[in-house]
Each structure stands twice: as structure tokens, then as C-alpha cells.
Amino acid sequence: MSTSSSTVSQLLWQGPLCISWKQDPEGAAYHLANCFLLLGFMGGSGMYGCFYLFGFLGTGYVCYVLWGWFHACGLDIVLWNFLLAVACLLQLAHLVYRLRVDTLPEEFDLLYKTLWLPLQVPLHTYKEIIHCCQEQVLTLATEQTYAVEGETPINRLSLLLSGRVRVSQDGQFLHYIFPYQFMDSPEWESLHPSEEGVFQVTLTAETECSYISWPRKSLHLLLTKERYISRLFSVLLGYDISEKLYTLNDKLFSKFGLRFDIRLPSLYHVLGSSSQDSGGPESEKEDDEDACEPAKNPTPAVPASAPQTPPCSPAPAATAADLPAPPSRASLPRPGSGLLGEDSTSLVLEDFEEVSGSESFMDYRSDGEYMR
């Protein structure tokens, strides 16, 4: 027992001593292998980091095989390094296969980096989305219509990839659709999955356009099955519709340059009631006639001793020289306009008080006239 313990302690603490050291250094293959291994272990993470790592490690193990075969003349050295080199080559082949499978067409790759990657959408989820549109990129020639007002059915959802599309109604221009915007998001949100409808606007390509399109039924099935994708489309469609509304809001302005806000509560109702309440000069004339009516037809119940009210006589005509010059509209002060927190509705009503009754906001009968 003591003899075995002394042998173990001698191996642990003293170890075998080299009787003689080799005078000649190892071959160049041995040193080159160590250099490749050093570079390989400095590799990073990710797909390209793995390419770097296994590429240098495989090359280093191949150099070890050459060194063991020609210089060390050790079968175990050759076998072990050969197996390690084969393992690195297999790993590289697997990485090449994954890279080829994960590769997307140029249009879909750019779409992912522009629209979906900022939202941190996983790549496999994005592949499900583009698989629903069959990974097809459709095109529109210049002045070709994507949808015709009152004729084209709402049976798909499309996303513009390149070009510019003009949206019009009754021949009147509404707004543009630019790349990476949905072409028919309002129509998509206006119908339930079981309903059918037609476009209320006309979409025409101003330049050569490319887009992808999801069939309505297929996309509804995907949204029903995948809740995450459903929420993702809800966010994207809501943002797209709000952008279109703000684009239309830029076209709403009065004759005096006041820009309306679509967020004003009941804008049509407020402006309509204000135009009806303000009768203009005709209402003032009727009030004067009503005031003069009792003087023209005095009642007999008034006693004779009471002083008679003289009838209303028209005011003497004033010449143009006697009349003061009316102040210009641009110089009219707006009461309270310098105060912070002024209600935007009051600003709208004040500007519309300056408009005559025949030119009020409510007299525009159609959307086309209203947009003009």
C-alpha cells in the first residue's frame, strides 16, 4: 500500500524527466498548424463568425495531419487530427446549407430589412408571411390601374415595393402611395372576413411599380391561426391608415389659408350649424324691417295724449367720401389668438364667419368639389 502511494506521489509531483531534448525544431507544418488554431479560436459569433472559426480550425488540423505523417511519424497523431479536420469540414457544409436555405430573393430581403426587421420580427415568422403570398412579385406598368372605383372587388391586400401609385376619386386626386405602404389598407379594414365589397377609389400607377399581394382568404386563415402575426398586421395597417389620413388632412384648408384638423369633433356639424346661425346682411335687414313695422301700423289702443313715435325714416345716403375705409381682412385682430391653449374649433368658426353664406364650407356638395 505504501509502495503504490509513493509511486503515485512521485508521478504527480516529480513526473517523468526528459533524458534528452531534441536539438532540431519541428517542421514548418507544426508551427503553421498552431498559427491557424490561434486564429481560429479568435473567431466571433453568428453565422459568419462560425465560418471563420471552423475554417481556420479545419485548416490547422489538416496541417497537424501533415506534420504527424511526415515528421512525427505517429499514427495516433494522424488519426486524431484527421477526425477533427473532418468534423470541421462537416460543420462548414452544414453552415453553407443553412445559409442557402435562409437566403431570400432580393426584393423580399430588402423588404425584411426595411419593414419587418426594425420590429424585431423573427425570420421564420417572416417566411410564413411571404409564403402566404406565394413569394411572387407582381408588376404594374405606367398608367395601369390596380383598382377601379366601383368595379374592382376587395379580395386581396397588397404592399407596394417600388414605384408610386396615384389615388383618385371621381377624377379628383387624393394622395399618393409610396414604397412599403399598403395599397388597400382602408378597404381591408372596412370589411369583415365574410363580407364583400368594391373599391371606392381608383388606384393608378404613375411609374413602373412592383408589389406583393396576399389573397384575402389565405391571409385571414393565417391571421386566425397565428395570433402574433395578427397583431403585427393590426399595428402595420393602423399606422398605414393613419398616414393616409394625415396626408388627406394636408388638403383640408380654407380660402384664407387656415388648415383644418381631422381630429376636430364633429367638424361638419359645427361648421354647418355656424353657417346657418350667421344669416349675414339679409338677417340684419329683416331685423330692421321688424323694428320699423310697429311704427308704420300704430295700434288704436294708444291714447291720444301719448307722444307719437315718429316712423322710421331711411338714413340719409352717405357719400363715398364720408364712409370710413374698411379695415383689411389681414389686419383684423383675432380676439384671444395670442393666448396659449386656444381651442382650435373657435379658430375654425372665426374664419368661417368671414365667409358669406353662399360660400360656406357646407355648400361643397361632393367630395371632389370639397377637395378642390
CSV table of N, CA and C in Angstrom, one decimal, residues 3 8 69 72 74 204 206 215 236 289 312 371:
chain,number,residue,atom,x,y,z
A,3,THR,N,3.9,1.4,-1.0
A,3,THR,CA,4.7,1.4,-2.2
A,3,THR,C,3.9,2.1,-3.4
A,8,VAL,N,2.5,7.0,-6.9
A,8,VAL,CA,1.5,8.0,-7.3
A,8,VAL,C,2.0,9.4,-7.0
A,69,TRP,N,2.3,12.9,-40.2
A,69,TRP,CA,2.6,11.9,-41.2
A,69,TRP,C,4.0,12.0,-41.7
A,72,ALA,N,6.4,13.6,-37.3
A,72,ALA,CA,6.3,12.9,-36.1
A,72,ALA,C,6.2,11.4,-36.3
A,74,GLY,N,3.6,9.5,-36.2
A,74,GLY,CA,2.8,8.9,-35.2
A,74,GLY,C,1.4,8.7,-35.8
A,204,THR,N,-54.0,54.1,-59.6
A,204,THR,CA,-53.3,54.1,-60.9
A,204,THR,C,-51.8,54.3,-60.7
A,206,GLU,N,-48.3,55.6,-61.4
A,206,GLU,CA,-47.7,56.7,-62.1
A,206,GLU,C,-46.4,56.4,-62.7
A,215,PRO,N,-53.8,37.0,-51.0
A,215,PRO,CA,-55.3,36.7,-51.1
A,215,PRO,C,-56.0,36.9,-49.8
A,236,LEU,N,-49.4,47.4,-38.3
A,236,LEU,CA,-48.9,48.0,-39.5
A,236,LEU,C,-50.1,48.6,-40.3
A,289,GLU,N,-86.4,95.7,-40.6
A,289,GLU,CA,-87.8,95.8,-41.0
A,289,GLU,C,-88.8,95.5,-39.9
A,312,CYS,N,-90.0,105.3,-38.8
A,312,CYS,CA,-88.6,105.1,-39.1
A,312,CYS,C,-88.3,105.7,-40.5
A,371,MET,N,-62.6,68.7,-52.2
A,371,MET,CA,-61.2,68.6,-52.3
A,371,MET,C,-60.6,69.8,-53.2
